[in-house]
XYZ file of C-alpha atoms in Angstrom:
331
model
C 32.028 179.537 73.935
C 30.375 178.351 70.642
C 28.359 175.026 70.082
C 31.467 173.618 67.637
C 34.387 174.755 70.304
C 32.425 172.705 73.076
C 32.374 169.597 70.682
C 35.758 169.575 69.626
C 36.538 169.837 73.361
C 34.532 167.264 74.302
C 36.081 165.251 71.726
C 39.493 165.945 72.479
C 38.977 164.960 76.241
C 37.181 161.628 75.139
C 40.287 161.108 72.733
C 42.576 161.417 75.833
C 40.948 159.481 77.815
C 40.826 156.350 75.690
C 44.169 156.564 74.992
C 44.886 157.265 78.769
C 43.057 153.546 79.401
C 44.913 151.888 76.812
C 48.188 153.062 78.343
C 47.232 152.317 81.281
C 46.081 148.775 80.440
C 49.366 148.250 78.244
C 51.368 148.984 81.431
C 49.150 146.716 83.038
C 50.221 144.031 80.988
C 53.606 144.564 80.906
C 54.203 144.941 84.513
C 52.261 141.600 84.566
C 54.163 139.430 82.087
C 57.289 141.105 83.487
C 56.191 139.481 87.303
C 54.988 135.827 85.345
C 57.916 134.742 82.886
C 57.884 130.991 83.635
C 53.940 131.238 82.717
C 54.368 133.107 79.431
C 57.385 130.689 79.108
C 54.875 127.897 78.920
C 53.274 129.219 75.635
C 55.638 127.976 73.534
C 57.027 125.221 75.717
C 54.358 123.272 75.698
C 52.900 122.988 72.319
C 56.276 121.689 71.473
C 55.739 118.927 74.487
C 52.517 118.293 73.031
C 53.897 117.519 69.662
C 56.133 114.970 71.381
C 53.828 112.942 73.088
C 50.965 113.308 70.251
C 48.536 110.773 71.154
C 50.405 108.569 73.283
C 49.583 110.583 76.498
C 49.223 114.435 77.949
C 51.629 117.215 79.317
C 51.236 118.811 82.650
C 53.163 121.996 83.889
C 54.267 122.983 87.196
C 55.603 126.664 87.459
C 56.934 128.990 90.123
C 57.432 132.539 89.515
C 60.510 134.375 90.722
C 60.276 135.837 94.539
C 62.259 136.996 96.827
C 64.417 134.002 98.089
C 62.462 131.771 95.381
C 63.948 130.430 92.347
C 62.015 130.325 89.121
C 60.648 126.517 87.559
C 59.269 125.813 84.707
C 58.533 122.027 84.637
C 56.886 119.729 82.143
C 55.301 116.491 82.971
C 54.447 113.360 80.160
C 51.870 111.390 81.538
C 51.494 108.485 79.376
C 48.290 106.983 78.295
C 47.148 103.444 80.018
C 48.342 100.927 77.031
C 51.259 102.836 75.728
C 53.751 100.155 74.298
C 57.593 99.881 75.037
C 58.140 101.026 71.296
C 56.050 103.975 71.720
C 57.443 104.996 74.717
C 60.607 104.227 73.804
C 60.226 106.680 70.752
C 59.190 109.212 73.436
C 61.768 108.911 75.894
C 64.311 109.085 72.831
C 63.010 112.509 71.300
C 63.043 114.113 74.785
C 66.640 115.484 74.325
C 65.898 117.074 70.920
C 62.166 118.659 71.740
C 62.719 122.666 72.137
C 61.131 123.438 75.243
C 63.022 127.009 75.008
C 65.769 128.321 78.027
C 62.817 128.341 80.786
C 60.846 125.567 81.052
C 62.311 121.714 80.846
C 60.747 118.050 80.884
C 61.782 116.607 83.764
C 59.589 113.531 84.345
C 57.814 111.292 82.171
C 55.201 108.734 83.977
C 53.619 105.502 83.198
C 49.993 104.857 84.711
C 51.224 102.163 87.127
C 52.645 104.636 88.609
C 56.479 104.495 87.512
C 58.143 107.563 87.118
C 61.618 108.666 85.064
C 62.993 112.001 86.548
C 65.723 113.815 84.392
C 67.314 117.122 84.285
C 69.766 115.506 81.493
C 68.295 113.375 78.666
C 71.337 113.385 76.382
C 74.056 110.654 76.037
C 71.359 107.528 76.019
C 71.516 105.241 72.952
C 68.184 103.579 71.884
C 68.828 100.633 73.600
C 69.300 102.258 76.785
C 65.979 104.010 76.719
C 64.439 100.864 75.420
C 65.469 98.956 78.406
C 64.265 101.768 80.762
C 61.009 101.621 78.628
C 60.444 97.910 79.299
C 61.070 98.419 82.831
C 58.587 101.402 83.198
C 55.849 99.284 81.840
C 55.720 95.903 84.289
C 53.141 96.000 86.791
C 55.516 97.306 90.079
C 55.948 100.794 90.817
C 59.538 102.031 90.505
C 60.748 105.323 90.217
C 64.189 105.946 88.276
C 66.159 109.026 88.289
C 69.061 109.836 86.300
C 71.689 111.229 88.792
C 72.248 115.037 88.337
C 75.769 115.447 90.197
C 78.184 114.755 88.069
C 80.755 112.877 90.753
C 77.744 110.457 91.677
C 78.646 106.775 91.941
C 76.084 105.695 89.884
C 74.166 107.127 86.714
C 70.852 105.939 87.402
C 69.266 105.214 90.981
C 66.049 102.728 91.036
C 63.918 102.790 93.802
C 61.159 100.433 94.307
C 59.041 100.388 97.193
C 56.634 97.467 97.670
C 53.882 98.344 100.221
C 51.675 95.410 100.279
C 51.219 91.775 100.417
C 52.324 88.553 102.371
C 55.876 87.679 102.572
C 55.723 85.206 99.527
C 53.961 88.265 97.306
C 56.778 90.832 98.544
C 59.640 88.267 97.436
C 57.708 87.747 94.049
C 57.188 91.551 93.623
C 61.099 91.929 94.494
C 61.461 89.337 91.277
C 59.236 91.119 88.965
C 61.405 94.333 89.787
C 64.901 93.137 89.123
C 64.079 90.432 86.730
C 65.935 90.903 83.517
C 69.835 91.338 82.231
C 72.121 93.891 83.955
C 71.369 97.616 82.891
C 75.155 98.246 83.442
C 76.132 97.538 79.824
C 73.926 99.851 78.213
C 73.104 102.742 80.808
C 76.617 102.812 83.253
C 76.646 102.552 86.669
C 72.995 101.996 88.708
C 72.198 101.865 92.110
C 69.413 99.459 93.240
C 66.873 100.220 96.484
C 64.307 97.501 96.433
C 62.257 97.365 99.689
C 58.925 95.156 100.697
C 57.829 96.742 104.020
C 53.772 96.589 104.262
C 51.697 99.406 105.358
C 49.016 96.662 105.604
C 51.204 94.245 107.703
C 48.899 91.889 109.454
C 49.727 89.894 111.608
C 53.453 90.686 111.757
C 55.608 93.854 110.239
C 58.241 92.050 108.482
C 60.302 93.466 105.680
C 62.713 92.923 103.101
C 64.927 95.342 101.358
C 67.898 94.431 98.522
C 70.397 97.844 98.034
C 72.702 97.121 95.271
C 75.435 99.355 93.337
C 74.854 96.857 90.141
C 71.620 95.179 89.001
C 70.616 93.009 91.578
C 71.031 89.144 89.936
C 68.099 86.677 89.942
C 69.904 84.836 92.637
C 68.720 87.243 95.309
C 65.321 86.309 94.482
C 65.923 82.749 94.588
C 67.792 83.040 98.110
C 64.785 85.068 99.225
C 62.133 82.634 98.194
C 64.102 80.000 100.368
C 63.571 82.069 103.599
C 59.187 82.624 102.715
C 58.408 79.252 104.307
C 60.719 80.324 107.704
C 59.547 83.517 108.145
C 55.861 82.181 107.517
C 56.830 79.450 110.456
C 57.928 82.204 112.857
C 54.691 84.384 112.138
C 52.911 81.360 112.856
C 54.873 80.870 116.197
C 54.251 83.745 117.583
C 51.990 83.499 120.377
C 53.061 87.419 121.703
C 54.460 87.998 124.925
C 53.679 87.208 128.651
C 55.847 89.874 130.123
C 58.287 87.237 131.204
C 61.803 86.566 129.134
C 62.477 82.959 128.620
C 64.338 80.733 126.396
C 60.928 79.999 124.411
C 59.910 83.542 123.850
C 58.775 83.506 120.258
C 59.547 86.032 117.356
C 57.227 89.302 116.283
C 59.232 90.202 113.486
C 62.030 89.511 110.924
C 63.713 92.289 108.809
C 66.022 90.825 105.772
C 68.825 93.329 104.496
C 70.870 92.084 101.563
C 73.331 94.936 100.522
C 75.718 94.453 97.709
C 78.825 97.109 96.852
C 82.176 96.889 95.893
C 81.441 93.117 94.506
C 80.825 91.888 98.268
C 77.283 90.828 99.111
C 76.382 91.048 102.979
C 73.177 89.710 104.622
C 71.836 90.748 107.812
C 68.653 89.014 109.279
C 67.155 91.297 112.552
C 65.203 89.589 114.667
C 62.688 90.955 117.183
C 62.157 88.535 119.843
C 58.995 89.366 122.177
C 59.802 90.080 125.963
C 63.551 89.894 125.947
C 64.994 93.158 127.506
C 69.043 94.275 127.329
C 69.386 92.999 130.967
C 67.460 89.970 130.194
C 70.322 89.470 127.379
C 73.310 90.559 129.680
C 72.178 88.540 132.006
C 71.496 85.094 130.141
C 73.698 85.920 127.004
C 75.223 82.535 126.846
C 71.885 80.567 127.330
C 69.786 82.861 124.501
C 72.643 82.412 121.859
C 72.699 78.536 122.134
C 69.627 77.513 123.605
C 66.985 79.548 123.037
C 64.070 79.492 120.166
C 65.620 82.529 118.326
C 69.194 81.062 118.470
C 67.113 77.857 116.450
C 66.086 80.149 113.808
C 68.979 81.989 113.667
C 70.724 78.892 112.806
C 68.324 78.158 109.825
C 68.906 81.434 108.503
C 72.480 81.194 108.522
C 72.434 77.802 106.686
C 69.617 78.789 104.076
C 71.557 82.239 102.999
C 75.148 80.167 102.744
C 73.742 77.270 101.045
C 71.881 79.219 98.252
C 73.032 80.227 95.144
C 73.620 83.863 95.972
C 76.064 82.287 98.552
C 76.316 85.634 100.258
C 80.072 86.902 102.018
C 78.718 87.292 105.219
C 75.302 86.282 106.650
C 74.520 87.874 110.419
C 71.737 87.546 112.352
C 70.708 89.813 115.308
C 68.284 89.376 117.854
C 66.718 92.827 119.460
C 69.893 94.442 117.926
C 72.377 93.195 120.622
C 72.747 89.331 120.552
C 74.188 88.269 117.081
C 74.784 84.764 114.982
C 76.906 84.443 112.490
C 79.973 86.088 110.129
C 80.184 89.589 111.920
C 79.789 88.937 115.626
Protein backbone atom coordinates (compact mmCIF):
# COMPACT_ATOMS: atom_id res chain seq x y z
CA UNK A 1 0.00 0.00 0.00
CA UNK A 2 1.35 3.37 -0.98
CA UNK A 3 1.95 6.10 1.58
CA UNK A 4 -0.86 8.20 0.11
CA UNK A 5 -3.36 5.34 0.36
CA UNK A 6 -2.39 4.64 3.95
CA UNK A 7 -2.78 8.30 4.83
CA UNK A 8 -6.23 8.44 3.26
CA UNK A 9 -7.24 5.29 5.15
CA UNK A 10 -6.09 6.74 8.47
CA UNK A 11 -7.93 9.98 7.70
CA UNK A 12 -11.17 8.11 6.96
CA UNK A 13 -10.85 6.19 10.23
CA UNK A 14 -10.31 9.43 12.12
CA UNK A 15 -13.35 11.07 10.51
CA UNK A 16 -15.52 7.99 11.12
CA UNK A 17 -14.35 7.80 14.73
CA UNK A 18 -15.01 11.48 15.34
CA UNK A 19 -18.42 11.26 13.69
CA UNK A 20 -19.30 8.24 15.79
CA UNK A 21 -18.25 10.06 18.96
CA UNK A 22 -20.42 13.05 18.06
CA UNK A 23 -23.40 10.79 17.35
CA UNK A 24 -22.93 8.95 20.63
CA UNK A 25 -22.57 12.22 22.56
CA UNK A 26 -25.70 13.57 20.89
CA UNK A 27 -27.58 10.39 21.73
CA UNK A 28 -26.48 10.68 25.36
CA UNK A 29 -27.72 14.28 25.48
CA UNK A 30 -31.04 13.27 23.93
CA UNK A 31 -31.48 10.41 26.39
CA UNK A 32 -30.51 12.65 29.31
CA UNK A 33 -32.95 15.32 28.16
CA UNK A 34 -35.70 12.75 27.70
CA UNK A 35 -35.09 11.56 31.25
CA UNK A 36 -35.13 15.06 32.74
CA UNK A 37 -38.05 16.94 31.19
CA UNK A 38 -38.89 18.81 34.37
CA UNK A 39 -35.33 20.08 34.78
CA UNK A 40 -35.40 21.31 31.20
CA UNK A 41 -38.73 23.03 31.83
CA UNK A 42 -37.07 25.15 34.52
CA UNK A 43 -34.77 26.70 31.93
CA UNK A 44 -37.58 28.93 30.68
CA UNK A 45 -39.77 28.95 33.80
CA UNK A 46 -37.21 30.28 36.27
CA UNK A 47 -36.32 33.43 34.27
CA UNK A 48 -40.03 34.27 34.04
CA UNK A 49 -40.45 33.88 37.81
CA UNK A 50 -37.30 35.92 38.44
CA UNK A 51 -38.66 38.69 36.23
CA UNK A 52 -41.85 38.66 38.30
CA UNK A 53 -39.98 38.91 41.62
CA UNK A 54 -37.34 41.40 40.48
CA UNK A 55 -35.43 42.79 43.45
CA UNK A 56 -38.26 41.91 45.84
CA UNK A 57 -36.91 38.42 46.49
CA UNK A 58 -35.55 35.28 44.88
CA UNK A 59 -36.80 32.09 43.24
CA UNK A 60 -36.18 28.53 44.37
CA UNK A 61 -37.15 25.40 42.46
CA UNK A 62 -38.30 21.93 43.48
CA UNK A 63 -38.15 19.34 40.70
CA UNK A 64 -39.22 15.71 40.67
CA UNK A 65 -38.66 13.82 37.44
CA UNK A 66 -41.18 11.21 36.21
CA UNK A 67 -40.46 7.65 37.18
CA UNK A 68 -42.26 4.44 37.95
CA UNK A 69 -45.10 5.31 40.35
CA UNK A 70 -43.69 8.85 40.64
CA UNK A 71 -45.54 11.85 39.21
CA UNK A 72 -43.44 14.66 37.74
CA UNK A 73 -43.38 17.96 39.59
CA UNK A 74 -41.88 21.38 39.00
CA UNK A 75 -42.70 23.89 41.74
CA UNK A 76 -41.41 27.45 41.80
CA UNK A 77 -41.29 29.14 45.21
CA UNK A 78 -40.91 32.86 45.68
CA UNK A 79 -38.98 33.93 48.78
CA UNK A 80 -39.56 37.62 49.51
CA UNK A 81 -36.80 39.79 50.93
CA UNK A 82 -36.95 40.77 54.60
CA UNK A 83 -37.94 44.43 54.20
CA UNK A 84 -40.53 44.03 51.44
CA UNK A 85 -43.48 46.40 51.77
CA UNK A 86 -47.18 45.55 51.60
CA UNK A 87 -47.46 47.36 48.25
CA UNK A 88 -44.49 45.46 46.77
CA UNK A 89 -45.82 42.11 47.97
CA UNK A 90 -49.29 42.95 46.67
CA UNK A 91 -47.79 43.75 43.26
CA UNK A 92 -46.02 40.37 43.13
CA UNK A 93 -49.12 38.44 44.21
CA UNK A 94 -51.28 40.28 41.68
CA UNK A 95 -49.00 39.34 38.78
CA UNK A 96 -48.42 35.64 39.58
CA UNK A 97 -51.45 34.55 37.56
CA UNK A 98 -50.21 36.27 34.38
CA UNK A 99 -46.63 35.01 34.65
CA UNK A 100 -46.00 32.36 31.97
CA UNK A 101 -43.96 29.56 33.54
CA UNK A 102 -44.89 27.01 30.87
CA UNK A 103 -47.04 23.92 31.01
CA UNK A 104 -44.79 21.86 33.28
CA UNK A 105 -43.81 24.36 35.99
CA UNK A 106 -45.99 26.44 38.28
CA UNK A 107 -45.56 28.98 41.05
CA UNK A 108 -47.02 27.25 44.09
CA UNK A 109 -45.78 29.23 47.10
CA UNK A 110 -44.86 32.75 48.19
CA UNK A 111 -42.98 33.09 51.48
CA UNK A 112 -41.93 35.93 53.74
CA UNK A 113 -39.18 35.83 56.35
CA UNK A 114 -41.56 35.52 59.32
CA UNK A 115 -41.95 32.70 58.02
CA UNK A 116 -45.45 33.17 56.67
CA UNK A 117 -46.36 31.35 53.49
CA UNK A 118 -49.14 31.47 50.92
CA UNK A 119 -49.81 28.28 48.95
CA UNK A 120 -51.94 28.11 45.80
CA UNK A 121 -52.32 26.02 42.68
CA UNK A 122 -54.69 28.55 41.11
CA UNK A 123 -53.85 32.27 41.31
CA UNK A 124 -56.74 33.53 39.21
CA UNK A 125 -59.95 35.28 40.18
CA UNK A 126 -58.61 37.30 43.13
CA UNK A 127 -59.03 41.07 43.11
CA UNK A 128 -56.18 43.48 43.78
CA UNK A 129 -57.93 44.32 47.04
CA UNK A 130 -57.97 40.63 47.97
CA UNK A 131 -54.24 40.27 47.35
CA UNK A 132 -53.59 43.46 49.32
CA UNK A 133 -55.49 42.07 52.32
CA UNK A 134 -53.48 38.84 52.17
CA UNK A 135 -50.19 40.71 51.73
CA UNK A 136 -50.88 42.76 54.86
CA UNK A 137 -51.55 39.64 56.90
CA UNK A 138 -48.46 37.90 55.51
CA UNK A 139 -46.25 40.72 56.77
CA UNK A 140 -47.47 40.67 60.36
CA UNK A 141 -45.05 39.40 62.98
CA UNK A 142 -46.94 36.17 63.65
CA UNK A 143 -46.32 32.98 61.68
CA UNK A 144 -49.32 32.03 59.55
CA UNK A 145 -49.79 29.60 56.66
CA UNK A 146 -52.42 30.54 54.09
CA UNK A 147 -53.75 27.95 51.66
CA UNK A 148 -56.09 28.41 48.73
CA UNK A 149 -58.42 25.42 48.61
CA UNK A 150 -57.86 23.14 45.61
CA UNK A 151 -61.07 21.12 45.90
CA UNK A 152 -64.03 22.78 44.18
CA UNK A 153 -66.30 21.23 46.80
CA UNK A 154 -64.32 22.67 49.73
CA UNK A 155 -66.43 24.59 52.22
CA UNK A 156 -63.86 27.40 52.38
CA UNK A 157 -61.92 29.10 49.58
CA UNK A 158 -59.05 30.00 51.92
CA UNK A 159 -57.57 28.18 54.91
CA UNK A 160 -55.54 30.09 57.50
CA UNK A 161 -53.45 28.12 59.97
CA UNK A 162 -51.49 29.93 62.68
CA UNK A 163 -49.51 27.89 65.23
CA UNK A 164 -48.18 29.87 68.19
CA UNK A 165 -45.52 27.71 69.81
CA UNK A 166 -43.95 29.86 72.50
CA UNK A 167 -44.69 32.25 75.34
CA UNK A 168 -46.82 32.55 78.44
CA UNK A 169 -50.60 32.37 78.45
CA UNK A 170 -50.84 36.16 78.17
CA UNK A 171 -48.37 36.16 75.26
CA UNK A 172 -50.31 33.38 73.58
CA UNK A 173 -53.54 35.40 73.76
CA UNK A 174 -51.70 38.47 72.45
CA UNK A 175 -50.50 36.38 69.52
CA UNK A 176 -54.02 35.19 68.78
CA UNK A 177 -55.24 38.79 68.84
CA UNK A 178 -52.54 39.85 66.37
CA UNK A 179 -53.43 37.03 63.98
CA UNK A 180 -57.19 37.62 63.89
CA UNK A 181 -57.19 41.44 64.12
CA UNK A 182 -58.65 43.33 61.20
CA UNK A 183 -61.79 43.39 59.09
CA UNK A 184 -63.43 40.14 57.93
CA UNK A 185 -61.78 38.54 54.91
CA UNK A 186 -64.95 37.07 53.45
CA UNK A 187 -66.17 40.17 51.53
CA UNK A 188 -62.97 40.26 49.41
CA UNK A 189 -61.86 36.61 49.42
CA UNK A 190 -64.94 34.47 49.93
CA UNK A 191 -65.41 31.78 52.61
CA UNK A 192 -62.49 31.22 54.99
CA UNK A 193 -61.50 28.60 57.54
CA UNK A 194 -59.32 29.44 60.55
CA UNK A 195 -57.23 27.39 62.95
CA UNK A 196 -55.29 29.58 65.37
CA UNK A 197 -53.73 27.70 68.26
CA UNK A 198 -51.35 28.49 71.09
CA UNK A 199 -49.63 25.36 72.33
CA UNK A 200 -46.15 26.21 73.60
CA UNK A 201 -43.52 23.57 72.96
CA UNK A 202 -41.42 25.12 75.72
CA UNK A 203 -44.26 25.18 78.29
CA UNK A 204 -43.01 25.77 81.80
CA UNK A 205 -44.34 24.78 84.20
CA UNK A 206 -47.83 23.97 82.87
CA UNK A 207 -48.77 22.74 79.38
CA UNK A 208 -51.84 24.90 78.81
CA UNK A 209 -53.23 25.46 75.31
CA UNK A 210 -55.79 27.60 73.50
CA UNK A 211 -57.33 27.00 70.09
CA UNK A 212 -59.64 29.07 67.93
CA UNK A 213 -61.30 27.21 65.06
CA UNK A 214 -63.76 29.14 62.92
CA UNK A 215 -65.53 29.08 59.56
CA UNK A 216 -65.44 32.91 59.43
CA UNK A 217 -62.84 35.52 60.36
CA UNK A 218 -62.87 35.44 64.18
CA UNK A 219 -64.10 38.70 65.75
CA UNK A 220 -61.90 40.63 68.16
CA UNK A 221 -64.36 39.58 70.89
CA UNK A 222 -62.61 36.18 70.79
CA UNK A 223 -59.34 37.74 71.96
CA UNK A 224 -61.18 39.89 74.50
CA UNK A 225 -62.82 36.80 76.02
CA UNK A 226 -59.48 35.00 76.17
CA UNK A 227 -57.90 38.03 77.85
CA UNK A 228 -60.48 37.64 80.62
CA UNK A 229 -59.34 34.05 81.17
CA UNK A 230 -55.62 34.81 81.52
CA UNK A 231 -55.69 35.79 85.23
CA UNK A 232 -57.74 32.69 86.04
CA UNK A 233 -55.38 30.37 84.17
CA UNK A 234 -52.37 32.04 85.80
CA UNK A 235 -53.92 31.52 89.22
CA UNK A 236 -54.45 27.83 88.43
CA UNK A 237 -50.78 27.62 87.48
CA UNK A 238 -49.70 29.22 90.75
CA UNK A 239 -52.03 27.02 92.81
CA UNK A 240 -50.77 23.76 91.34
CA UNK A 241 -48.82 21.78 93.96
CA UNK A 242 -48.65 18.59 91.96
CA UNK A 243 -50.18 15.26 92.93
CA UNK A 244 -49.67 13.21 96.07
CA UNK A 245 -51.22 10.01 94.75
CA UNK A 246 -54.45 10.41 96.72
CA UNK A 247 -57.60 11.84 95.13
CA UNK A 248 -59.53 14.40 97.16
CA UNK A 249 -61.70 17.50 96.80
CA UNK A 250 -58.80 19.92 97.11
CA UNK A 251 -56.65 18.45 94.34
CA UNK A 252 -55.05 21.11 92.16
CA UNK A 253 -55.15 21.39 88.38
CA UNK A 254 -52.24 20.48 86.14
CA UNK A 255 -53.40 21.99 82.84
CA UNK A 256 -56.12 23.99 81.12
CA UNK A 257 -57.08 23.67 77.46
CA UNK A 258 -59.52 26.20 76.00
CA UNK A 259 -61.20 25.46 72.65
CA UNK A 260 -63.39 28.04 70.91
CA UNK A 261 -65.18 26.69 67.84
CA UNK A 262 -67.40 28.68 65.49
CA UNK A 263 -69.46 26.99 62.78
CA UNK A 264 -72.68 27.87 61.00
CA UNK A 265 -73.16 31.02 63.04
CA UNK A 266 -72.74 29.42 66.47
CA UNK A 267 -69.79 29.58 68.84
CA UNK A 268 -69.12 26.86 71.40
CA UNK A 269 -66.52 27.05 74.16
CA UNK A 270 -65.06 23.96 75.81
CA UNK A 271 -62.60 24.20 78.70
CA UNK A 272 -60.77 20.98 79.52
CA UNK A 273 -59.23 20.68 82.99
CA UNK A 274 -56.69 18.09 84.05
CA UNK A 275 -56.93 17.50 87.80
CA UNK A 276 -54.06 15.87 89.66
CA UNK A 277 -54.74 12.37 91.09
CA UNK A 278 -58.36 12.05 89.87
CA UNK A 279 -58.90 8.62 88.31
CA UNK A 280 -62.02 7.34 86.59
CA UNK A 281 -62.85 5.19 89.61
CA UNK A 282 -62.49 8.18 91.95
CA UNK A 283 -64.71 10.39 89.79
CA UNK A 284 -67.33 7.67 89.48
CA UNK A 285 -67.41 6.98 93.21
CA UNK A 286 -67.47 10.65 94.28
CA UNK A 287 -69.14 12.34 91.30
CA UNK A 288 -71.64 14.44 93.25
CA UNK A 289 -69.00 15.78 95.65
CA UNK A 290 -66.46 16.51 92.94
CA UNK A 291 -69.06 18.36 90.85
CA UNK A 292 -70.14 20.64 93.68
CA UNK A 293 -67.50 20.93 96.39
CA UNK A 294 -64.10 20.40 94.76
CA UNK A 295 -61.44 22.97 93.89
CA UNK A 296 -62.01 22.04 90.24
CA UNK A 297 -65.73 22.82 90.57
CA UNK A 298 -64.87 26.31 91.82
CA UNK A 299 -62.61 26.93 88.83
CA UNK A 300 -65.27 25.54 86.49
CA UNK A 301 -67.81 28.05 87.83
CA UNK A 302 -65.35 30.88 87.19
CA UNK A 303 -64.73 29.78 83.60
CA UNK A 304 -68.47 29.51 82.94
CA UNK A 305 -69.13 32.99 84.33
CA UNK A 306 -66.20 34.65 82.56
CA UNK A 307 -67.12 33.27 79.14
CA UNK A 308 -70.87 33.81 79.40
CA UNK A 309 -70.40 37.39 80.56
CA UNK A 310 -67.85 38.24 77.85
CA UNK A 311 -68.74 40.19 74.71
CA UNK A 312 -68.21 36.96 72.77
CA UNK A 313 -71.23 35.44 74.58
CA UNK A 314 -70.80 31.87 73.23
CA UNK A 315 -73.89 29.83 72.42
CA UNK A 316 -72.62 27.21 74.85
CA UNK A 317 -69.87 26.89 77.45
CA UNK A 318 -68.81 23.53 78.80
CA UNK A 319 -66.10 22.65 81.32
CA UNK A 320 -64.82 19.07 81.48
CA UNK A 321 -62.49 17.61 84.11
CA UNK A 322 -60.28 14.68 83.11
CA UNK A 323 -62.59 13.95 80.14
CA UNK A 324 -65.29 12.74 82.55
CA UNK A 325 -66.98 15.24 84.86
CA UNK A 326 -68.88 18.04 83.13
CA UNK A 327 -70.24 21.45 84.09
CA UNK A 328 -72.15 23.91 81.92
CA UNK A 329 -74.35 23.74 78.86
CA UNK A 330 -73.47 20.39 77.26
CA UNK A 331 -73.65 17.86 80.07
